[in-house]
Amino acid sequence: MRLRKNPLAYGCPYDQAREDPGMGRFRETLLRDACKRLDESRMCRYDRRSGAVAGTEVGRVGSHFYLRHESVREFNERLRQHATDADILVVVCSAYEFEQLKPRSDEVAELDRLRESEVCCPVKSDELFALADEPAGKAATLLQAHVSRAPFSAFTLASDAAYVAKNAARVCRALFEMALRAHWPSLAERLLALAKAVERRLWWFQHPVRQLADLEPNLHERRRKFPEDALRQLEAKRLTVDRILGDLNGDPREVGSLVRNNSAGASLVAAARKVPSVTLEADVKPITRTVLRVTLTVTPTYHWEPRTHGLGPEPWWVWVEDARAERIHHFELVLLKPPEKRARRGMEPVVVAFTAYTVRLDFFPINLVTPPRLEATSSALPRFVSPKIHSKATKSCSLKPFFFSRMSLNIARAIFRIEHEFCAPRPPCRSVSRLMSWSSSSSSSSVSSSLSWFVSFPILNFSPSRAFARVRAVVVVIVA
């Protein structure tokens, strides 16, 4: 309706609008041009002859995360399976959503200061340095400064940093979905780590207890329970959640002595128990040499708190990968439900069963990672025994043909179809050789002579087991 009332606003020439008042041909032209662009971006498959349009996995991900086709085309050209953190940052900031972020003259000095700081911008590369004066370079600098929580003196940079952080998280999630559907495990893990870093404003090399400290509403209580010096000691001494709860048995005194703050030991241990963690138990049953039936039992081992984890289920991504070939064989989203209010037990385990297609391997890793939390990962390495390869059929030999009229066994002629006057026999299998030895020792000369001619019958069109079954059936009839 709007196109008919004002065709010039949509780029329709005046002469074409007079010739086609219904705008049918102009709308068809717009649709064909849009399909061609989407086809070039691999977001759909467009047949120009028939006009058929079929969606792709990339197109579904792009539409779900509201990505422009220019951004998807850029991702297809730049994204690689084995990419470093700097390469991923360049791909994310090269999206079409950041094209309007051109560096202003009054922002160049502060951008250079942020770019040279190791604390604000820990990810550096030659490609990022070459893009310093472009919108992608400015977006990369502001994104790293936002994650590092660096202050901005210019109000325009603070506003642009908020815009970059809001869109970069959405772009990282979209790229993570694309990497999953492309079956790239290492790239998917890096993209998910970057997405969580942008959302939580914490780098992946920082301690996950910091994200629980940020949930403290009172600033004074946060400084008392989670002092900055104690958090830095956790990162310097590499006291991970597994070491705090496993090696130190969750003892607040030992943790407090290691971080040089005895009063903060109890709060750090309590926060470590709330970091999402699970244990995996995998039961693998091979159906064939390439198809596996996997039953995965996911048991949560952390304390659920509504103020920390929310009221809804906790999503976890599980994928089966081949570490040698760098390929994901199967991926699935698992939801861990919170415990009931009156339940005395903790969170109930979740059983996931699926069928995965793998190559010939005796073991393969199963990874489980949660999107919202840092360092919330778990893995299992199940082993299994693959079934053996069945023996192949014996090869046929070039033997002289004989006439069917020479066969004295009419029962065999009735069972097998005889369409030609003569045929080329194949050598007998082991089972038939045993039968010949039995017939030679038999007292019945007629059975022995009949079997001698029957063994020469061409049963090579069947497997040895089936051939022996048919020969045995014939022998039973003769003896009876």
mmCIF file of C-alpha atoms in Angstrom, residues 5 26 41 62 69 111 116 147 191 201 243 257-258 270 287 325 387 390 407 429 454 456 459 464 480:
data_model
loop_
_atom_site.group_PDB
_atom_site.id
_atom_site.type_symbol
_atom_site.label_atom_id
_atom_site.label_comp_id
_atom_site.label_asym_id
_atom_site.label_seq_id
_atom_site.Cartn_x
_atom_site.Cartn_y
_atom_site.Cartn_z
ATOM 1 C CA LYS A 5 0.990 5.641 -2.768
ATOM 2 C CA PHE A 26 8.942 -3.662 -9.352
ATOM 3 C CA SER A 41 25.956 -14.266 1.687
ATOM 4 C CA GLY A 62 21.519 -14.617 11.135
ATOM 5 C CA HIS A 69 23.604 -9.820 5.263
ATOM 6 C CA LEU A 111 42.062 5.874 21.901
ATOM 7 C CA GLU A 116 48.875 1.163 24.360
ATOM 8 C CA VAL A 147 35.618 -5.626 29.394
ATOM 9 C CA LEU A 191 33.764 -17.454 20.684
ATOM 10 C CA ARG A 201 32.901 -7.729 31.818
ATOM 11 C CA ARG A 243 41.802 -26.593 43.837
ATOM 12 C CA SER A 257 46.219 -17.944 54.567
ATOM 13 C CA LEU A 258 46.981 -18.406 50.880
ATOM 14 C CA ALA A 270 31.136 -19.961 49.791
ATOM 15 C CA ILE A 287 25.840 -49.783 17.302
ATOM 16 C CA ALA A 325 40.335 -34.084 13.370
ATOM 17 C CA PRO A 387 33.252 -53.979 16.607
ATOM 18 C CA HIS A 390 33.348 -58.495 8.835
ATOM 19 C CA MET A 407 23.725 -82.574 -13.221
ATOM 20 C CA CYS A 429 33.819 -72.690 0.407
ATOM 21 C CA PHE A 454 26.161 -80.268 -6.715
ATOM 22 C CA SER A 456 30.283 -77.594 -8.690
ATOM 23 C CA ILE A 459 26.649 -70.658 -5.682
ATOM 24 C CA PRO A 464 29.534 -68.712 2.058
ATOM 25 C CA ALA A 480 15.348 -88.358 4.293
#
